[in-house]
Short mmCIF file of C-alpha atoms and ligand atoms in Angstrom, two decimals:
data_model
loop_
_atom_site.label_atom_id
_atom_site.label_comp_id
_atom_site.label_asym_id
_atom_site.label_seq_id
_atom_site.Cartn_x
_atom_site.Cartn_y
_atom_site.Cartn_z
CA MET T 1 0.00 0.00 0.00
CA SER T 2 1.38 3.40 -0.97
CA PHE T 3 0.09 6.89 -0.26
CA LYS T 4 -0.67 7.24 -3.98
CA GLU T 5 -2.96 4.22 -3.80
CA LEU T 6 -4.85 6.02 -1.05
CA GLN T 7 -5.92 8.52 -3.74
CA LEU T 8 -4.29 11.55 -2.19
CA CYS T 9 -3.67 14.63 -4.34
CA THR T 10 -0.24 15.74 -5.51
CA PRO T 11 0.21 18.59 -2.98
CA LEU T 12 -0.39 16.11 -0.15
CA LEU T 13 1.88 13.47 -1.70
CA LYS T 14 4.59 16.10 -2.00
CA ALA T 15 4.24 17.12 1.66
CA ILE T 16 4.32 13.45 2.71
CA ALA T 17 7.47 12.89 0.66
CA ASP T 18 9.06 15.96 2.29
CA GLU T 19 8.49 14.26 5.66
CA GLY T 20 10.26 11.17 4.36
CA TYR T 21 7.28 8.84 4.81
CA THR T 22 7.32 6.02 2.29
CA THR T 23 4.37 3.85 3.35
CA PRO T 24 1.19 4.56 5.30
CA THR T 25 1.07 3.21 8.83
CA PRO T 26 -1.69 0.62 9.52
CA VAL T 27 -4.07 3.21 10.95
CA GLN T 28 -3.52 5.43 7.94
CA ALA T 29 -4.03 2.58 5.46
CA GLN T 30 -7.27 1.60 7.17
CA ALA T 31 -8.73 4.95 8.15
CA ILE T 32 -8.00 7.12 5.12
CA PRO T 33 -10.30 5.25 2.67
CA TYR T 34 -13.18 5.31 5.18
CA ILE T 35 -12.77 8.99 5.87
CA LEU T 36 -12.57 9.80 2.17
CA SER T 37 -15.82 7.90 1.64
CA GLY T 38 -17.50 10.30 4.07
CA ARG T 39 -18.17 7.77 6.84
CA ASP T 40 -18.06 8.36 10.56
CA MET T 41 -15.25 6.45 12.19
CA LEU T 42 -14.21 5.05 15.53
CA ALA T 43 -10.48 4.40 15.69
CA GLY T 44 -8.66 2.59 18.44
CA ALA T 45 -5.21 4.06 18.00
CA GLN T 46 -2.71 5.53 20.37
CA THR T 47 -0.21 8.30 19.89
CA GLY T 48 2.71 6.87 17.99
CA THR T 49 0.61 5.01 15.44
CA GLY T 50 0.52 7.87 12.94
CA LYS T 51 -3.12 8.61 13.74
CA THR T 52 -2.76 12.37 13.31
CA ALA T 53 -1.87 12.04 9.64
CA GLY T 54 -4.58 9.35 9.54
CA PHE T 55 -7.26 11.99 9.92
CA THR T 56 -5.43 15.15 8.78
CA LEU T 57 -4.53 13.85 5.32
CA PRO T 58 -8.05 12.76 4.30
CA MET T 59 -9.49 15.95 5.81
CA LEU T 60 -7.25 18.07 3.59
CA GLU T 61 -7.90 15.76 0.64
CA LEU T 62 -11.68 16.12 0.98
CA PHE T 63 -11.37 19.90 1.11
CA SER T 64 -9.14 19.91 -1.96
CA ARG T 65 -11.66 17.84 -3.93
CA GLU T 66 -14.28 20.55 -3.77
CA GLN T 67 -15.03 22.27 -7.07
CA ASN T 68 -14.24 25.89 -6.20
CA PRO T 69 -12.45 25.84 -2.88
CA GLN T 70 -11.33 29.45 -3.25
CA SER T 71 -14.74 30.91 -3.97
CA LYS T 72 -16.03 30.02 -0.53
CA LYS T 73 -15.75 32.53 2.24
CA ARG T 74 -13.48 31.07 4.88
CA ASN T 75 -15.49 29.32 7.54
CA ILE T 76 -14.42 26.82 10.17
CA ARG T 77 -15.08 23.58 8.30
CA ALA T 78 -13.18 21.21 10.52
CA LEU T 79 -12.97 21.18 14.29
CA ILE T 80 -10.39 19.01 16.04
CA LEU T 81 -10.87 18.77 19.78
CA THR T 82 -7.93 17.57 21.89
CA PRO T 83 -7.58 17.11 25.67
CA THR T 84 -4.30 18.98 26.16
CA ARG T 85 -2.52 21.98 24.79
CA GLU T 86 0.49 19.82 23.91
CA LEU T 87 -1.62 17.60 21.74
CA ALA T 88 -3.40 20.60 20.22
CA ALA T 89 -0.02 22.07 19.33
CA GLN T 90 1.18 18.79 17.82
CA VAL T 91 -1.95 18.31 15.77
CA GLY T 92 -1.81 21.93 14.64
CA GLU T 93 1.77 21.39 13.53
CA SER T 94 0.73 18.31 11.53
CA VAL T 95 -2.08 20.21 9.81
CA LYS T 96 0.43 22.85 8.75
CA THR T 97 3.03 20.31 7.68
CA TYR T 98 0.73 18.14 5.56
CA GLY T 99 -1.19 21.11 4.21
CA LYS T 100 1.80 23.25 3.28
CA TYR T 101 1.13 23.02 -0.47
CA LEU T 102 -2.62 23.61 -0.07
CA PRO T 103 -4.39 26.94 0.54
CA TYR T 104 -6.18 26.09 3.81
CA LYS T 105 -5.62 27.99 7.00
CA SER T 106 -5.73 26.73 10.54
CA ALA T 107 -5.50 28.04 14.09
CA ILE T 108 -4.73 26.41 17.42
CA ILE T 109 -6.45 27.58 20.57
CA PHE T 110 -5.86 26.48 24.15
CA GLY T 111 -6.01 27.98 27.62
CA GLY T 112 -3.23 29.22 29.89
CA VAL T 113 -1.96 31.78 27.41
CA GLY T 114 -3.31 35.13 26.23
CA ALA T 115 -6.34 34.83 23.96
CA ASN T 116 -5.65 37.81 21.70
CA PRO T 117 -3.28 36.22 19.18
CA GLN T 118 -5.71 33.27 18.93
CA ILE T 119 -8.65 35.63 18.40
CA ASN T 120 -6.73 37.49 15.69
CA ALA T 121 -5.88 34.25 13.91
CA ILE T 122 -9.53 33.20 13.90
CA ASN T 123 -10.73 36.61 12.78
CA ASN T 124 -8.36 36.47 9.81
CA GLY T 125 -10.34 33.50 8.55
CA ILE T 126 -9.55 29.81 9.06
CA ASP T 127 -10.74 26.49 7.64
CA ILE T 128 -9.51 24.21 10.42
CA LEU T 129 -9.63 24.86 14.15
CA ILE T 130 -7.66 22.77 16.63
CA ALA T 131 -8.83 23.43 20.18
CA THR T 132 -8.98 22.31 23.78
CA PRO T 133 -12.53 22.39 25.15
CA GLY T 134 -12.29 25.17 27.78
CA ARG T 135 -10.76 27.87 25.59
CA LEU T 136 -13.03 26.88 22.73
CA LEU T 137 -16.14 27.44 24.85
CA ASP T 138 -14.73 30.79 26.06
CA LEU T 139 -14.25 31.97 22.49
CA ILE T 140 -17.65 30.67 21.45
CA ASN T 141 -19.20 32.67 24.30
CA GLN T 142 -17.28 35.73 23.11
CA ARG T 143 -18.71 35.10 19.62
CA VAL T 144 -15.22 34.78 18.15
CA VAL T 145 -15.80 31.19 17.10
CA ASN T 146 -18.77 30.14 15.02
CA LEU T 147 -19.19 26.39 14.57
CA SER T 148 -22.24 26.45 12.31
CA HIS T 149 -20.23 25.55 9.16
CA VAL T 150 -18.34 22.58 10.57
CA GLU T 151 -18.36 19.62 8.17
CA MET T 152 -15.90 17.41 9.99
CA PHE T 153 -15.56 16.93 13.74
CA VAL T 154 -12.60 15.05 15.22
CA LEU T 155 -12.46 14.03 18.85
CA ASP T 156 -8.84 13.10 19.51
CA GLU T 157 -7.82 11.00 22.53
CA ALA T 158 -11.44 10.80 23.63
CA ASP T 159 -10.57 8.54 26.57
CA ARG T 160 -8.21 11.13 27.97
CA MET T 161 -10.86 13.79 27.48
CA LEU T 162 -13.22 11.82 29.69
CA ASP T 163 -10.51 11.11 32.26
CA MET T 164 -9.88 14.83 32.46
CA GLY T 165 -13.56 15.54 33.10
CA PHE T 166 -14.36 17.19 29.76
CA ILE T 167 -17.57 15.30 29.04
CA ARG T 168 -19.90 18.24 29.74
CA ASP T 169 -17.77 20.62 27.69
CA ILE T 170 -17.72 18.13 24.82
CA LYS T 171 -21.48 17.86 24.91
CA LYS T 172 -21.84 21.65 24.89
CA VAL T 173 -19.58 21.86 21.84
CA ILE T 174 -21.40 19.08 20.01
CA ALA T 175 -24.73 20.82 20.59
CA LEU T 176 -23.40 23.76 18.57
CA LEU T 177 -22.33 21.72 15.55
CA PRO T 178 -24.53 21.32 12.48
CA ALA T 179 -26.45 18.05 12.49
CA LYS T 180 -25.02 17.03 9.13
CA ARG T 181 -21.31 16.44 9.57
CA GLN T 182 -18.69 13.71 9.54
CA ASN T 183 -17.48 12.55 12.95
CA LEU T 184 -14.19 10.84 13.77
CA LEU T 185 -13.41 9.62 17.25
CA PHE T 186 -10.00 8.40 18.36
CA SER T 187 -9.46 6.58 21.62
CA ALA T 188 -6.74 4.28 22.90
CA THR T 189 -9.16 2.43 25.20
CA TYR T 190 -12.86 1.59 25.27
CA SER T 191 -14.60 2.07 28.57
CA ASP T 192 -18.38 1.97 28.91
CA GLU T 193 -18.28 5.76 28.99
CA ILE T 194 -16.47 5.90 25.67
CA LYS T 195 -18.98 3.48 24.18
CA LYS T 196 -21.81 5.73 25.34
CA LEU T 197 -20.10 8.75 23.88
CA CYS T 198 -19.59 6.94 20.56
CA GLU T 199 -23.24 5.98 20.44
CA SER T 200 -24.26 9.58 20.96
CA ILE T 201 -21.88 11.04 18.37
CA LEU T 202 -21.20 8.49 15.64
CA LYS T 203 -23.61 7.31 12.97
CA ASN T 204 -22.92 3.85 11.58
CA PRO T 205 -19.19 4.26 12.15
CA ALA T 206 -16.44 2.33 10.42
CA ILE T 207 -14.28 0.74 13.10
CA VAL T 208 -10.53 0.78 12.83
CA GLU T 209 -8.18 -0.61 15.40
CA VAL T 210 -4.44 -0.87 15.37
CA ALA T 211 -1.80 -2.05 17.74
CA ARG T 212 1.09 0.16 18.68
CA ARG T 213 3.58 0.42 15.92
CA ASN T 214 6.23 -1.56 17.75
CA THR T 215 4.17 -4.32 19.35
CA SER T 216 4.63 -6.86 16.62
CA SER T 217 8.40 -6.72 16.86
CA GLU T 218 9.92 -5.36 19.99
CA LEU T 219 8.02 -6.01 23.17
CA VAL T 220 6.17 -9.21 22.43
CA LYS T 221 7.87 -12.58 22.32
CA GLN T 222 6.01 -14.41 19.59
CA SER T 223 6.06 -18.11 18.86
CA VAL T 224 4.18 -20.83 17.05
CA ILE T 225 3.49 -24.32 18.33
CA PHE T 226 2.45 -26.86 15.73
CA VAL T 227 -0.28 -29.18 16.93
CA ASP T 228 -3.17 -31.11 15.46
CA CYS T 229 -6.40 -29.23 15.45
CA LYS T 230 -8.19 -31.68 17.71
CA ARG T 231 -5.47 -31.57 20.37
CA LYS T 232 -5.31 -27.81 20.72
CA SER T 233 -7.61 -27.65 23.75
CA SER T 234 -5.64 -30.14 25.76
CA LEU T 235 -2.35 -28.52 24.74
CA LEU T 236 -3.65 -25.15 25.86
CA GLY T 237 -4.69 -26.55 29.23
CA HIS T 238 -1.26 -28.09 29.53
CA LEU T 239 0.56 -24.86 28.71
CA ILE T 240 -1.50 -22.87 31.18
CA GLU T 241 -0.93 -25.32 34.02
CA LYS T 242 2.66 -26.10 33.31
CA ASN T 243 3.79 -22.52 32.89
CA LYS T 244 1.53 -21.29 35.69
CA TRP T 245 0.01 -18.62 33.50
CA GLU T 246 -2.29 -16.51 35.63
CA GLN T 247 -3.89 -14.17 33.12
CA VAL T 248 -4.31 -15.39 29.58
CA LEU T 249 -6.35 -13.93 26.77
CA VAL T 250 -7.19 -16.61 24.22
CA PHE T 251 -8.52 -15.85 20.75
CA THR T 252 -10.78 -18.16 18.83
CA ARG T 253 -12.16 -17.56 15.38
CA THR T 254 -15.81 -18.19 16.26
CA LYS T 255 -18.28 -17.61 19.08
CA HIS T 256 -19.07 -21.32 19.37
CA GLY T 257 -15.38 -22.11 19.49
CA ALA T 258 -15.00 -19.60 22.33
CA ASN T 259 -17.83 -21.19 24.32
CA ARG T 260 -16.63 -24.73 23.78
CA LEU T 261 -13.07 -23.91 24.75
CA SER T 262 -14.13 -22.02 27.85
CA GLU T 263 -16.30 -24.97 28.94
CA TYR T 264 -13.43 -27.35 28.32
CA LEU T 265 -11.02 -25.32 30.45
CA THR T 266 -13.56 -24.96 33.23
CA LYS T 267 -13.95 -28.75 33.29
CA MET T 268 -10.19 -28.98 33.67
CA ASN T 269 -10.45 -26.71 36.72
CA ILE T 270 -8.91 -23.78 34.91
CA SER T 271 -11.18 -20.84 35.63
CA SER T 272 -12.33 -19.36 32.39
CA ALA T 273 -14.95 -17.14 30.78
CA ALA T 274 -15.89 -16.45 27.18
CA ILE T 275 -16.83 -13.11 25.69
CA HIS T 276 -18.32 -12.67 22.26
CA GLY T 277 -21.10 -10.92 20.43
CA ASN T 278 -23.83 -13.35 21.53
CA LYS T 279 -23.30 -12.54 25.19
CA SER T 280 -25.22 -9.74 26.84
CA GLN T 281 -23.36 -6.57 27.71
CA GLY T 282 -23.82 -7.46 31.39
CA ALA T 283 -22.25 -10.89 30.93
CA ARG T 284 -19.36 -9.40 29.00
CA THR T 285 -18.71 -6.72 31.58
CA LYS T 286 -18.76 -9.33 34.35
CA ALA T 287 -16.40 -11.65 32.49
CA LEU T 288 -14.01 -8.81 31.86
CA SER T 289 -14.06 -7.50 35.43
CA ASP T 290 -13.54 -11.04 36.80
CA PHE T 291 -10.62 -11.43 34.46
CA LYS T 292 -9.12 -8.08 35.43
CA ALA T 293 -9.54 -8.91 39.12
CA ASN T 294 -7.76 -12.26 38.54
CA LYS T 295 -10.90 -14.18 39.49
CA VAL T 296 -10.74 -16.03 36.20
CA LYS T 297 -7.45 -17.00 34.64
CA VAL T 298 -8.51 -17.32 31.06
CA LEU T 299 -10.64 -15.07 28.95
CA VAL T 300 -11.61 -16.62 25.63
CA ALA T 301 -12.62 -14.01 23.09
CA THR T 302 -13.40 -13.48 19.45
CA ASP T 303 -11.72 -10.63 17.61
CA ILE T 304 -14.75 -8.37 17.68
CA ALA T 305 -15.47 -8.89 21.39
CA ALA T 306 -11.84 -8.22 22.26
CA ARG T 307 -12.14 -4.68 20.93
CA GLY T 308 -13.72 -3.77 24.24
CA ILE T 309 -10.82 -5.02 26.30
CA ASP T 310 -8.76 -2.26 27.80
CA ILE T 311 -6.24 -4.01 29.98
CA ASP T 312 -2.89 -2.40 29.76
CA SER T 313 -0.37 -5.14 30.25
CA LEU T 314 -1.58 -8.63 29.62
CA PRO T 315 1.25 -11.10 30.08
CA HIS T 316 -0.05 -13.82 27.73
CA VAL T 317 -2.05 -13.91 24.54
CA VAL T 318 -2.80 -17.22 22.84
CA ASN T 319 -4.06 -17.57 19.32
CA PHE T 320 -6.04 -20.77 19.68
CA GLU T 321 -6.81 -20.36 16.01
CA LEU T 322 -5.04 -18.00 13.67
CA PRO T 323 -7.22 -15.21 12.33
CA ASN T 324 -8.07 -15.40 8.63
CA ILE T 325 -7.26 -11.70 8.32
CA SER T 326 -3.55 -11.20 8.97
CA GLU T 327 -3.99 -7.71 10.42
CA ASP T 328 -6.11 -9.20 13.20
CA TYR T 329 -3.01 -11.07 14.37
CA VAL T 330 -1.28 -7.75 15.01
CA HIS T 331 -4.31 -6.42 16.88
CA ARG T 332 -4.49 -9.56 18.97
CA ILE T 333 -0.87 -9.60 20.03
CA GLY T 334 -1.10 -5.84 20.64
CA ARG T 335 -3.06 -6.84 23.75
CA THR T 336 0.19 -7.84 25.36
CA GLY T 337 3.52 -6.07 25.67
CA ARG T 338 1.82 -2.79 26.44
CA ALA T 339 2.96 0.03 28.65
CA GLY T 340 6.56 -1.04 28.22
CA ASN T 341 6.00 -4.48 29.76
CA GLY T 342 7.14 -7.56 27.92
CA GLY T 343 4.52 -10.03 26.81
CA GLU T 344 4.22 -13.40 25.19
CA ALA T 345 2.03 -14.37 22.27
CA VAL T 346 1.74 -18.04 21.41
CA SER T 347 -0.10 -19.32 18.35
CA LEU T 348 -1.35 -22.90 18.20
CA VAL T 349 -1.21 -23.78 14.54
CA CYS T 350 -2.55 -26.87 12.80
CA VAL T 351 -1.93 -28.05 9.27
CA ASP T 352 -5.08 -26.30 7.99
CA GLU T 353 -3.70 -22.92 9.00
CA PHE T 354 -0.33 -22.91 7.25
CA ASP T 355 -1.49 -20.39 4.64
CA TYR T 356 -2.72 -18.04 7.35
CA LEU T 357 0.64 -18.34 9.06
CA LYS T 358 2.45 -17.45 5.84
CA GLY T 359 0.19 -14.42 5.39
CA ILE T 360 0.91 -13.23 8.92
CA GLU T 361 4.67 -13.64 8.59
CA LYS T 362 4.54 -11.70 5.35
CA LEU T 363 2.59 -8.89 7.00
CA ILE T 364 4.82 -8.57 10.05
CA LYS T 365 7.94 -9.14 7.94
CA LYS T 366 9.22 -11.65 10.42
CA THR T 367 9.65 -15.41 10.65
CA LEU T 368 8.13 -16.66 13.87
CA ASP T 369 9.83 -19.20 16.14
CA LYS T 370 8.24 -22.59 15.62
CA SER T 371 8.27 -25.70 17.74
CA THR T 372 6.29 -28.72 18.83
CA ILE T 373 5.64 -29.94 22.35
CA GLU T 374 6.52 -33.50 23.21
CA GLY T 375 3.40 -35.59 23.51
CA TYR T 376 1.51 -33.14 21.26
CA GLU T 377 3.41 -33.51 18.00
CA PRO T 378 1.23 -33.28 14.91
CA ASP T 379 0.37 -36.54 13.16
CA PRO T 380 2.14 -36.27 9.77
CA SER T 381 -0.56 -38.36 8.09
CA ILE T 382 -3.19 -35.65 8.66
CA LYS T 383 -3.58 -33.60 5.50
CA ALA T 384 -4.70 -29.99 5.35
CA GLU T 385 -8.38 -29.30 4.85
CA PRO T 386 -9.82 -25.96 3.86
CA ILE T 387 -11.06 -23.85 6.75
CA GLN T 388 -14.72 -23.05 6.50
CA GLN T 389 -15.47 -19.59 7.75
CA GLY T 390 -18.00 -19.38 10.53
CA ARG T 391 -16.91 -22.67 12.04
CA GLY T 392 -14.24 -22.96 14.65
CA GLY T 393 -10.86 -24.43 13.87
CA GLY T 394 -11.28 -25.45 10.29
CA SER T 395 -13.54 -27.91 8.61
CA ARG T 396 -12.60 -30.49 11.18
CA GLY T 397 -14.52 -28.22 13.53
CA ASN T 398 -12.25 -28.65 16.53
CA SER T 399 -14.91 -30.91 17.87
CA ASN T 400 -12.68 -32.63 20.32
CA HIS T 401 -12.93 -30.19 23.16
CA ARG T 402 -13.65 -32.70 25.88
CA PRO T 403 -10.88 -33.36 28.40
CA LYS T 404 -9.38 -36.76 27.80
CA SER T 405 -8.53 -38.85 30.79
CA ASN T 406 -7.10 -41.96 29.13
CA ASN T 407 -4.74 -40.31 26.76
CA ASN T 408 -1.10 -39.82 27.50
CA SER T 409 -1.46 -36.23 26.30
CA SER T 410 -3.89 -35.66 29.13
CA PRO T 411 -2.75 -32.73 31.23
CA LYS T 412 -3.03 -34.81 34.35
CA LYS T 413 -0.67 -37.50 33.10
CA ARG T 414 2.04 -35.65 31.34
CA ASP T 415 5.67 -35.80 32.31
CA SER T 416 6.53 -32.40 33.66
CA SER T 417 10.26 -32.62 33.19
CA THR T 418 9.77 -33.36 29.51
CA HIS T 419 7.48 -30.43 29.09
CA ASN T 420 9.77 -28.05 30.90
CA ARG T 421 12.53 -29.12 28.59
CA ASP T 422 10.27 -28.52 25.64
CA ARG T 423 9.35 -25.14 26.85
CA ASN T 424 12.96 -24.19 27.29
CA ARG T 425 13.62 -25.28 23.76
CA ARG T 426 11.07 -22.87 22.44
P1 AMP O 501 1.07 10.26 15.79
O1 AMP O 501 0.63 8.89 16.23
O2 AMP O 501 0.09 10.89 14.89
O3 AMP O 501 1.42 11.11 16.97
O4 AMP O 501 2.40 10.09 14.92
C1 AMP O 501 3.57 9.54 15.45
C2 AMP O 501 4.79 9.85 14.62
O5 AMP O 501 4.80 9.09 13.42
C3 AMP O 501 4.91 11.31 14.18
O6 AMP O 501 6.20 11.72 14.53
C4 AMP O 501 4.75 11.28 12.69
O7 AMP O 501 5.58 12.25 12.08
C5 AMP O 501 5.19 9.90 12.31
N1 AMP O 501 4.51 9.34 11.13
C6 AMP O 501 3.22 9.50 10.78
N2 AMP O 501 2.93 8.83 9.65
C7 AMP O 501 4.07 8.22 9.25
C8 AMP O 501 4.41 7.36 8.14
N3 AMP O 501 3.51 6.99 7.24
N4 AMP O 501 5.68 6.92 8.06
C9 AMP O 501 6.60 7.28 8.99
N5 AMP O 501 6.34 8.08 10.05
C10 AMP O 501 5.09 8.55 10.19
#
């Protein structure tokens, strides 16, 4: 993916080249097409992911696509609300940098400094306003700022806004915006409050989520264990017990797979809960709070359900099944290794999933460490079968989720010294 493929105009491409950017970051590649299509968007992206260019570039592009941009009187057509003056300054800098070959004007307003230069800048006519909520409301009350022409509204670092107690100010600002507008909301985490805010602001939003730029490579120890599809459950139980994992987020491809696996683990006396789209909000919230409070060791989740998980430093993520979309792998492992803590991401891969594995390695530009665990080696006579979407674990269906008691791979019977050795080998 190149910036040119994102359909950006030459003045923007030139500014991007001046910055030395060669390829869009994941949030840019995902968000820019949605924004250009005019959709509202909810983006889970932190500072450091390139999110600012992710909304600034398409904003400028949309303005530049208008027929007679110069014939319009300058009105504030985009409002970017940020929680802090530092962020406002940074975003304002980005707007200037990316827009340097375009004719649009912007101003940055925040409290703690004299208002006059800000008032003058606005009075000279601007297209884009970057503001913190308090100073914005002051200048609205002084009739310096008029928001009635805003076409695009960006709420940046919405979670921090709420943490800082800006919810009432945000609501006051929103009440002054025209009903017809495009809304973009960025947040690194999703609390219930953020969800409520999204529901009140966004209409049918596109959802974009990216891991931190460095998660795939630096902080997370990633590995693959080859195992037959039908033995994955017992291998997972074994890994959890043997390595004494206390907090593990496990991803399955389907809701049924999540339920079955959670039931299996519970039967093995490994406390576990499943969260997915079929569960009520109450059940999901409870599962998550039990998991956070270390009351359950294992949370089994589907990709969509995991979007709501805002735990900062999960030690272990397991891909019980590889995702069919390679980017989801990066999102999944982005759940660990956060906040500077190391993390471990283990993928249990069966013969059906080799193509997915290749796709992931291509995306992350890295060959993953691969191993087998003694007692769980794949049977070489099993041939790959196509994975049917909507069913867990391939066409074989991962049906064997019951704990086995008479099998030497049973967690209760395994030889611990062997498994420790295996683990060390990995
Ligand atoms: P942000 O997450 O918006 O604060 O951006 C983080 C940093 O990434 C900033 O210093 C940007 O200049 C830089 N950046 C943004 N987009 C790209 C890109 N496509 N390639 C390289 N660096 C970028």
